[in-house]
PDB file of C-alpha atoms in Angstrom:
ATOM      1  CA  MET A  62      -0.028   0.033   0.013  1.00 93.00           C
ATOM      2  CA  ALA A  63       1.491   3.197  -1.230  1.00 98.00           C
ATOM      3  CA  VAL A  64       1.325   6.789  -0.419  1.00 99.00           C
ATOM      4  CA  TYR A  65       1.101   9.612  -3.028  1.00 99.00           C
ATOM      5  CA  THR A  66       0.681  13.410  -3.206  1.00 99.00           C
ATOM      6  CA  ILE A  67      -0.314  15.987  -5.605  1.00 99.00           C
ATOM      7  CA  ALA A  68      -1.372  19.630  -5.143  1.00 98.00           C
ATOM      8  CA  ASP A  69      -3.373  22.018  -7.303  1.00 97.00           C
ATOM      9  CA  LEU A  70      -5.621  19.873  -9.301  1.00 97.00           C
ATOM     10  CA  HIS A  71      -7.745  23.064 -10.111  1.00 96.00           C
ATOM     11  CA  LEU A  72     -10.804  20.928 -11.318  1.00 96.00           C
ATOM     12  CA  SER A  73     -13.444  22.765 -12.934  1.00 93.00           C
ATOM     13  CA  ALA A  74     -16.320  20.683 -13.983  1.00 89.00           C
ATOM     14  CA  SER A  75     -18.859  23.214 -13.034  1.00 83.00           C
ATOM     15  CA  SER A  76     -17.109  26.445 -13.154  1.00 77.00           C
ATOM     16  CA  ASP A  77     -15.566  28.295 -16.236  1.00 75.00           C
ATOM     17  CA  HIS A  78     -11.986  28.384 -15.197  1.00 78.00           C
ATOM     18  CA  PRO A  79      -9.773  27.133 -18.211  1.00 75.00           C
ATOM     19  CA  MET A  80      -6.273  26.472 -16.963  1.00 80.00           C
ATOM     20  CA  ASP A  81      -4.627  26.428 -20.524  1.00 73.00           C
ATOM     21  CA  VAL A  82      -4.273  29.885 -20.209  1.00 70.00           C
ATOM     22  CA  PHE A  83      -1.319  29.479 -18.097  1.00 76.00           C
ATOM     23  CA  GLY A  84       0.396  27.310 -20.581  1.00 79.00           C
ATOM     24  CA  SER A  85       0.240  24.424 -22.859  1.00 86.00           C
ATOM     25  CA  ARG A  86       1.117  21.893 -20.355  1.00 93.00           C
ATOM     26  CA  TRP A  87      -2.348  22.658 -18.919  1.00 92.00           C
ATOM     27  CA  GLN A  88      -4.178  21.602 -22.044  1.00 92.00           C
ATOM     28  CA  HIS A  89      -6.574  18.538 -21.362  1.00 93.00           C
ATOM     29  CA  TYR A  90      -5.259  18.411 -17.900  1.00 94.00           C
ATOM     30  CA  THR A  91      -8.229  16.790 -16.294  1.00 96.00           C
ATOM     31  CA  GLN A  92      -7.859  13.856 -18.620  1.00 96.00           C
ATOM     32  CA  LYS A  93      -4.196  13.695 -17.871  1.00 97.00           C
ATOM     33  CA  ILE A  94      -4.948  13.566 -14.137  1.00 98.00           C
ATOM     34  CA  GLU A  95      -7.407  10.899 -14.509  1.00 98.00           C
ATOM     35  CA  LYS A  96      -5.221   8.679 -16.890  1.00 99.00           C
ATOM     36  CA  ASN A  97      -2.092   9.167 -14.701  1.00 99.00           C
ATOM     37  CA  TRP A  98      -3.982   8.711 -11.492  1.00 99.00           C
ATOM     38  CA  ARG A  99      -5.436   5.372 -12.692  1.00 99.00           C
ATOM     39  CA  ALA A 100      -1.903   4.213 -13.993  1.00 99.00           C
ATOM     40  CA  VAL A 101      -0.039   4.589 -10.679  1.00 99.00           C
ATOM     41  CA  VAL A 102      -2.567   4.565  -7.855  1.00 99.00           C
ATOM     42  CA  ALA A 103      -4.225   1.354  -6.512  1.00 99.00           C
ATOM     43  CA  PRO A 104      -7.339   0.863  -4.581  1.00 98.00           C
ATOM     44  CA  GLU A 105      -5.550   0.372  -1.275  1.00 98.00           C
ATOM     45  CA  ASP A 106      -3.234   3.423  -1.695  1.00 99.00           C
ATOM     46  CA  THR A 107      -3.610   6.832  -0.354  1.00 99.00           C
ATOM     47  CA  VAL A 108      -3.352  10.217  -1.988  1.00 99.00           C
ATOM     48  CA  ILE A 109      -2.689  13.472  -0.080  1.00 99.00           C
ATOM     49  CA  LEU A 110      -4.207  16.677  -2.013  1.00 99.00           C
ATOM     50  CA  PRO A 111      -3.049  19.700  -0.158  1.00 98.00           C
ATOM     51  CA  GLY A 112      -5.158  22.401  -1.644  1.00 96.00           C
ATOM     52  CA  ASP A 113      -6.567  24.061  -4.655  1.00 96.00           C
ATOM     53  CA  ILE A 114      -8.590  20.983  -5.465  1.00 98.00           C
ATOM     54  CA  SER A 115     -11.685  22.712  -7.427  1.00 97.00           C
ATOM     55  CA  TRP A 116     -12.444  26.176  -8.612  1.00 95.00           C
ATOM     56  CA  ALA A 117     -16.049  25.770  -7.476  1.00 95.00           C
ATOM     57  CA  MET A 118     -17.340  28.560  -5.198  1.00 94.00           C
ATOM     58  CA  THR A 119     -19.791  26.205  -3.158  1.00 96.00           C
ATOM     59  CA  LEU A 120     -19.826  22.586  -2.171  1.00 97.00           C
ATOM     60  CA  LYS A 121     -22.815  22.145  -4.370  1.00 96.00           C
ATOM     61  CA  GLU A 122     -20.835  23.288  -7.256  1.00 96.00           C
ATOM     62  CA  ALA A 123     -17.861  21.116  -6.271  1.00 97.00           C
ATOM     63  CA  LEU A 124     -19.978  17.774  -6.378  1.00 98.00           C
ATOM     64  CA  ALA A 125     -18.867  17.102 -10.033  1.00 97.00           C
ATOM     65  CA  ASP A 126     -15.260  17.516  -9.114  1.00 97.00           C
ATOM     66  CA  PHE A 127     -15.537  15.344  -6.019  1.00 98.00           C
ATOM     67  CA  GLN A 128     -17.212  12.561  -7.634  1.00 98.00           C
ATOM     68  CA  LEU A 129     -14.472  12.600 -10.350  1.00 98.00           C
ATOM     69  CA  LEU A 130     -11.924  12.229  -7.710  1.00 99.00           C
ATOM     70  CA  HIS A 131     -14.092   9.622  -5.611  1.00 99.00           C
ATOM     71  CA  SER A 132     -14.174   7.583  -8.875  1.00 99.00           C
ATOM     72  CA  LEU A 133     -10.423   7.337  -8.927  1.00 99.00           C
ATOM     73  CA  PRO A 134      -8.563   4.693  -6.799  1.00 99.00           C
ATOM     74  CA  GLY A 135      -7.463   5.125  -3.310  1.00 99.00           C
ATOM     75  CA  LYS A 136      -8.289   7.048  -0.203  1.00 99.00           C
ATOM     76  CA  LYS A 137      -7.847  10.905  -0.417  1.00 99.00           C
ATOM     77  CA  LEU A 138      -6.857  13.260   2.295  1.00 99.00           C
ATOM     78  CA  ILE A 139      -7.731  16.827   1.314  1.00 99.00           C
ATOM     79  CA  GLY A 140      -6.305  20.096   2.734  1.00 98.00           C
ATOM     80  CA  LYS A 141      -7.271  23.588   1.883  1.00 97.00           C
ATOM     81  CA  GLY A 142      -5.815  25.809  -0.626  1.00 95.00           C
ATOM     82  CA  ASN A 143      -6.359  29.684  -1.307  1.00 91.00           C
ATOM     83  CA  HIS A 144      -8.534  29.041  -4.188  1.00 91.00           C
ATOM     84  CA  ASP A 145     -10.947  26.404  -2.505  1.00 94.00           C
ATOM     85  CA  PHE A 146     -13.863  28.855  -1.851  1.00 93.00           C
ATOM     86  CA  TRP A 147     -16.212  25.982  -1.508  1.00 96.00           C
ATOM     87  CA  TRP A 148     -14.445  24.922   1.815  1.00 96.00           C
ATOM     88  CA  GLU A 149     -16.893  24.781   4.705  1.00 97.00           C
ATOM     89  CA  THR A 150     -16.716  23.759   8.341  1.00 96.00           C
ATOM     90  CA  ALA A 151     -15.473  20.166   8.786  1.00 95.00           C
ATOM     91  CA  ALA A 152     -19.094  19.166  10.072  1.00 96.00           C
ATOM     92  CA  LYS A 153     -20.543  20.480   6.942  1.00 97.00           C
ATOM     93  CA  GLN A 154     -18.130  19.015   4.638  1.00 97.00           C
ATOM     94  CA  GLN A 155     -18.458  15.516   6.304  1.00 97.00           C
ATOM     95  CA  ARG A 156     -22.238  15.848   5.911  1.00 98.00           C
ATOM     96  CA  PHE A 157     -21.906  16.606   2.309  1.00 98.00           C
ATOM     97  CA  PHE A 158     -19.562  13.726   1.683  1.00 98.00           C
ATOM     98  CA  ASP A 159     -21.979  11.333   3.632  1.00 98.00           C
ATOM     99  CA  GLU A 160     -24.963  12.689   1.687  1.00 98.00           C
ATOM    100  CA  HIS A 161     -23.273  11.809  -1.596  1.00 98.00           C
ATOM    101  CA  GLY A 162     -21.547   8.646  -0.871  1.00 98.00           C
ATOM    102  CA  LEU A 163     -18.078  10.235  -1.123  1.00 98.00           C
ATOM    103  CA  ASP A 164     -16.388   7.901   1.480  1.00 98.00           C
ATOM    104  CA  SER A 165     -13.070   7.961   0.106  1.00 98.00           C
ATOM    105  CA  PHE A 166     -12.386  11.385   1.295  1.00 98.00           C
ATOM    106  CA  SER A 167     -11.002  12.686   4.704  1.00 98.00           C
ATOM    107  CA  LEU A 168     -10.234  16.205   5.860  1.00 98.00           C
ATOM    108  CA  LEU A 169      -6.594  17.062   6.746  1.00 98.00           C
ATOM    109  CA  TYR A 170      -7.552  19.967   9.140  1.00 95.00           C
ATOM    110  CA  ASN A 171      -6.299  20.625  12.718  1.00 96.00           C
ATOM    111  CA  ASN A 172      -5.562  16.892  12.687  1.00 98.00           C
ATOM    112  CA  ALA A 173      -3.193  14.058  11.837  1.00 99.00           C
ATOM    113  CA  PHE A 174      -3.460  10.670  10.342  1.00 99.00           C
ATOM    114  CA  VAL A 175      -1.415   7.396  10.416  1.00 99.00           C
ATOM    115  CA  VAL A 176      -0.811   6.345   6.947  1.00 98.00           C
ATOM    116  CA  GLU A 177       1.370   3.446   6.161  1.00 97.00           C
ATOM    117  CA  ASP A 178       4.844   4.143   7.113  1.00 97.00           C
ATOM    118  CA  PHE A 179       3.966   7.930   7.971  1.00 98.00           C
ATOM    119  CA  ILE A 180       1.970  10.388  10.233  1.00 99.00           C
ATOM    120  CA  VAL A 181       0.315  12.844   7.975  1.00 99.00           C
ATOM    121  CA  CYS A 182      -0.413  16.567   9.182  1.00 99.00           C
ATOM    122  CA  GLY A 183      -0.486  20.043   7.882  1.00 98.00           C
ATOM    123  CA  THR A 184      -2.385  23.231   7.041  1.00 97.00           C
ATOM    124  CA  ARG A 185      -2.916  25.733   4.219  1.00 94.00           C
ATOM    125  CA  GLY A 186      -0.125  28.121   5.261  1.00 92.00           C
ATOM    126  CA  TRP A 187      -0.133  31.595   3.783  1.00 85.00           C
ATOM    127  CA  PHE A 188       1.835  33.986   1.487  1.00 70.00           C
ATOM    128  CA  LEU A 189       5.629  34.345   2.225  1.00 64.00           C
ATOM    129  CA  GLU A 190       5.236  38.097   2.765  1.00 59.00           C
ATOM    130  CA  LYS A 191       2.504  40.726   2.834  1.00 60.00           C
ATOM    131  CA  ALA A 192       3.189  42.111  -0.568  1.00 58.00           C
ATOM    132  CA  GLN A 193       2.395  38.705  -2.385  1.00 54.00           C
ATOM    133  CA  GLN A 194      -1.132  38.794  -0.936  1.00 51.00           C
ATOM    134  CA  VAL A 195      -2.571  41.510  -3.303  1.00 50.00           C
ATOM    135  CA  THR A 196      -4.296  38.571  -5.142  1.00 52.00           C
ATOM    136  CA  VAL A 197      -6.742  38.277  -2.274  1.00 51.00           C
ATOM    137  CA  GLY A 198      -7.479  41.739  -1.578  1.00 55.00           C
ATOM    138  CA  GLU A 199      -7.267  43.763   1.719  1.00 59.00           C
ATOM    139  CA  VAL A 200      -6.722  41.136   4.412  1.00 69.00           C
ATOM    140  CA  ASP A 201      -4.839  41.265   7.757  1.00 79.00           C
ATOM    141  CA  TYR A 202      -1.459  39.343   6.882  1.00 78.00           C
ATOM    142  CA  ASP A 203      -0.367  39.157  10.484  1.00 83.00           C
ATOM    143  CA  LYS A 204      -3.841  37.664  11.671  1.00 89.00           C
ATOM    144  CA  ILE A 205      -4.168  35.111   9.001  1.00 87.00           C
ATOM    145  CA  LEU A 206      -0.362  34.078   9.358  1.00 89.00           C
ATOM    146  CA  ASN A 207      -0.825  33.720  13.209  1.00 93.00           C
ATOM    147  CA  ARG A 208      -4.063  31.737  12.594  1.00 95.00           C
ATOM    148  CA  GLU A 209      -2.480  29.172  10.028  1.00 95.00           C
ATOM    149  CA  LEU A 210       0.540  28.906  12.546  1.00 96.00           C
ATOM    150  CA  ALA A 211      -1.830  27.791  15.336  1.00 97.00           C
ATOM    151  CA  ARG A 212      -3.481  25.386  13.029  1.00 97.00           C
ATOM    152  CA  LEU A 213      -0.184  23.929  11.967  1.00 98.00           C
ATOM    153  CA  LYS A 214       0.738  23.528  15.768  1.00 98.00           C
ATOM    154  CA  LEU A 215      -2.586  21.760  16.368  1.00 98.00           C
ATOM    155  CA  SER A 216      -1.850  19.311  13.472  1.00 99.00           C
ATOM    156  CA  LEU A 217       1.687  18.822  14.606  1.00 99.00           C
ATOM    157  CA  ASN A 218       0.791  18.188  18.145  1.00 98.00           C
ATOM    158  CA  ALA A 219      -1.716  15.601  17.075  1.00 99.00           C
ATOM    159  CA  ALA A 220       0.929  13.980  15.013  1.00 99.00           C
ATOM    160  CA  ALA A 221       3.345  13.874  17.918  1.00 98.00           C
ATOM    161  CA  GLU A 222       0.751  12.274  20.070  1.00 98.00           C
ATOM    162  CA  LEU A 223       0.147   9.580  17.342  1.00 99.00           C
ATOM    163  CA  GLN A 224       4.017   9.163  17.214  1.00 98.00           C
ATOM    164  CA  LYS A 225       4.037   8.083  20.913  1.00 98.00           C
ATOM    165  CA  SER A 226       2.180   4.872  19.892  1.00 98.00           C
ATOM    166  CA  HIS A 227       3.998   4.733  16.364  1.00 98.00           C
ATOM    167  CA  PRO A 228       7.502   5.836  16.971  1.00 97.00           C
ATOM    168  CA  ASP A 229       8.698   4.028  13.859  1.00 96.00           C
ATOM    169  CA  LYS A 230       6.661   6.418  11.687  1.00 98.00           C
ATOM    170  CA  GLU A 231       7.900   9.606  10.202  1.00 98.00           C
ATOM    171  CA  ILE A 232       5.979  12.827  10.549  1.00 98.00           C
ATOM    172  CA  LEU A 233       5.217  14.656   7.215  1.00 99.00           C
ATOM    173  CA  VAL A 234       3.789  17.904   6.724  1.00 99.00           C
ATOM    174  CA  PHE A 235       1.632  19.165   3.879  1.00 99.00           C
ATOM    175  CA  LEU A 236       0.974  22.824   3.096  1.00 98.00           C
ATOM    176  CA  HIS A 237      -0.538  24.544   0.269  1.00 97.00           C
ATOM    177  CA  PHE A 238       1.707  27.352   0.363  1.00 94.00           C
ATOM    178  CA  PRO A 239       5.645  27.164   0.409  1.00 95.00           C
ATOM    179  CA  PRO A 240       7.457  28.232   3.549  1.00 95.00           C
ATOM    180  CA  LEU A 241      10.322  28.916   1.514  1.00 94.00           C
ATOM    181  CA  TRP A 242      10.691  29.851  -2.312  1.00 91.00           C
ATOM    182  CA  GLY A 243      13.861  31.256  -3.996  1.00 84.00           C
ATOM    183  CA  ASP A 244      14.769  34.213  -1.952  1.00 83.00           C
ATOM    184  CA  PHE A 245      11.456  34.391   0.073  1.00 87.00           C
ATOM    185  CA  ILE A 246      11.208  32.764   3.459  1.00 90.00           C
ATOM    186  CA  CYS A 247       8.585  32.428   6.151  1.00 90.00           C
ATOM    187  CA  PRO A 248      10.741  31.717   9.310  1.00 92.00           C
ATOM    188  CA  GLU A 249       7.712  31.337  11.456  1.00 93.00           C
ATOM    189  CA  PHE A 250       6.598  28.209   9.668  1.00 95.00           C
ATOM    190  CA  LEU A 251       9.961  26.792   9.294  1.00 96.00           C
ATOM    191  CA  ALA A 252      10.746  27.291  13.025  1.00 96.00           C
ATOM    192  CA  VAL A 253       7.298  25.311  13.871  1.00 97.00           C
ATOM    193  CA  ILE A 254       8.077  22.569  11.559  1.00 97.00           C
ATOM    194  CA  ARG A 255      11.690  22.125  12.733  1.00 96.00           C
ATOM    195  CA  GLU A 256      10.621  22.298  16.222  1.00 96.00           C
ATOM    196  CA  PHE A 257       8.792  19.124  15.896  1.00 97.00           C
ATOM    197  CA  GLY A 258      11.762  17.346  14.228  1.00 96.00           C
ATOM    198  CA  VAL A 259      10.142  17.100  10.869  1.00 98.00           C
ATOM    199  CA  LYS A 260      12.427  16.208   7.928  1.00 97.00           C
ATOM    200  CA  ARG A 261      10.102  16.439   5.041  1.00 98.00           C
ATOM    201  CA  CYS A 262       7.695  19.013   3.911  1.00 98.00           C
ATOM    202  CA  PHE A 263       5.284  19.070   0.817  1.00 99.00           C
ATOM    203  CA  PHE A 264       3.860  22.035  -0.776  1.00 98.00           C
ATOM    204  CA  GLY A 265       2.134  23.245  -3.973  1.00 97.00           C
ATOM    205  CA  HIS A 266       0.921  26.663  -5.112  1.00 94.00           C
ATOM    206  CA  ILE A 267       3.820  27.367  -7.451  1.00 92.00           C
ATOM    207  CA  HIS A 268       2.956  27.002 -11.134  1.00 89.00           C
ATOM    208  CA  GLY A 269       5.059  27.150 -14.430  1.00 87.00           C
ATOM    209  CA  SER A 270       8.385  26.993 -12.644  1.00 87.00           C
ATOM    210  CA  TYR A 271       9.292  23.698 -14.389  1.00 90.00           C
ATOM    211  CA  ASN A 272      13.050  24.271 -14.098  1.00 92.00           C
ATOM    212  CA  ALA A 273      12.976  24.690 -10.343  1.00 92.00           C
ATOM    213  CA  PRO A 274      14.646  22.032  -8.295  1.00 93.00           C
ATOM    214  CA  ARG A 275      12.221  19.637  -6.966  1.00 95.00           C
ATOM    215  CA  VAL A 276      13.618  19.529  -3.578  1.00 96.00           C
ATOM    216  CA  GLN A 277      14.967  22.587  -1.487  1.00 95.00           C
ATOM    217  CA  SER A 278      16.858  22.220   1.654  1.00 94.00           C
ATOM    218  CA  TYR A 279      16.819  24.276   4.774  1.00 94.00           C
ATOM    219  CA  GLU A 280      18.625  23.410   7.944  1.00 94.00           C
ATOM    220  CA  GLY A 281      18.044  19.683   7.632  1.00 94.00           C
ATOM    221  CA  LEU A 282      14.561  20.025   6.262  1.00 97.00           C
ATOM    222  CA  SER A 283      13.530  18.975   2.895  1.00 97.00           C
ATOM    223  CA  LEU A 284      10.882  20.847   1.011  1.00 97.00           C
ATOM    224  CA  HIS A 285       9.263  19.363  -1.989  1.00 98.00           C
ATOM    225  CA  LEU A 286       7.421  20.957  -4.824  1.00 98.00           C
ATOM    226  CA  ILE A 287       4.446  18.902  -5.915  1.00 98.00           C
ATOM    227  CA  SER A 288       2.246  21.183  -7.851  1.00 98.00           C
ATOM    228  CA  SER A 289       0.248  19.109 -10.382  1.00 98.00           C
ATOM    229  CA  ASP A 290       1.671  20.918 -13.564  1.00 96.00           C
ATOM    230  CA  TYR A 291       5.101  20.590 -12.024  1.00 97.00           C
ATOM    231  CA  LEU A 292       4.721  16.770 -11.618  1.00 98.00           C
ATOM    232  CA  ASN A 293       3.185  16.697 -15.187  1.00 97.00           C
ATOM    233  CA  PHE A 294      -0.081  15.617 -13.579  1.00 98.00           C
ATOM    234  CA  ILE A 295       1.386  12.348 -12.240  1.00 99.00           C
ATOM    235  CA  PRO A 296       1.007  11.598  -8.351  1.00 99.00           C
ATOM    236  CA  PHE A 297       4.126  11.594  -6.615  1.00 98.00           C
ATOM    237  CA  ARG A 298       4.961   8.603  -4.549  1.00 98.00           C
ATOM    238  CA  ILE A 299       6.531   9.208  -1.063  1.00 98.00           C
ATOM    239  CA  HIS A 300       8.929   6.379  -0.043  1.00 97.00           C
ATOM    240  CA  ARG A 301      10.139   5.851   3.550  1.00 91.00           C
ATOM    241  CA  SER A 302      13.104   7.737   4.525  1.00 82.00           C
ATOM    242  CA  ALA A 303      16.472   6.148   4.315  1.00 59.00           C
ATOM    243  CA  GLU A 304      17.184   7.816   7.644  1.00 57.00           C
ATOM    244  CA  LEU A 305      14.677   5.788   9.528  1.00 48.00           C
TER     245      LEU A 305
END
């Protein structure tokens, strides 16, 4: 049973958001996602989706996108991205999944899961600096950053508690936003991640940077870019660390 991850699927079955305006790699991307997913993921596997899953504005609008994902093999752990405007409270989302028979989904939100050789946790994160958040209008940068830090700590604390009974399992952090990218850095997020002894963090959000390194390093922490277009829409398999 394997563990995969891929971020930024940007599905749009019920909304008019063509992604090919962002480059030729996005042409027929939904078909690519479905084909590649079926080629590598088995029913007993788990796929972690850290944000920007659907362009829908409401859960009702997102139904077709969730039905497509549900039809694909494996269990899905979903986190929130900056474009997941359909996101509701955990109770409302679980009720939505139950009502529509979408039992392959679980929410990665203020919690943690034991998945094969790993303990999975994470949160959305936020922009690396205040100037980058112009795409979301006038919002309180520090307030959102601190809220996301609190959610990350909740998730990491849940992971640490699980690790007490699973000491052989590695804690993995999944964010939507990168905590480090090029010359930009979010020291607050990196400090929290490193405080819990995490060695690997996975993130999306970045598009079009196909020549960027897949893995960046920061003081013993490996940061992996897993945006769907960067992965050419092929879910990335996470192997057990050789260090464990």
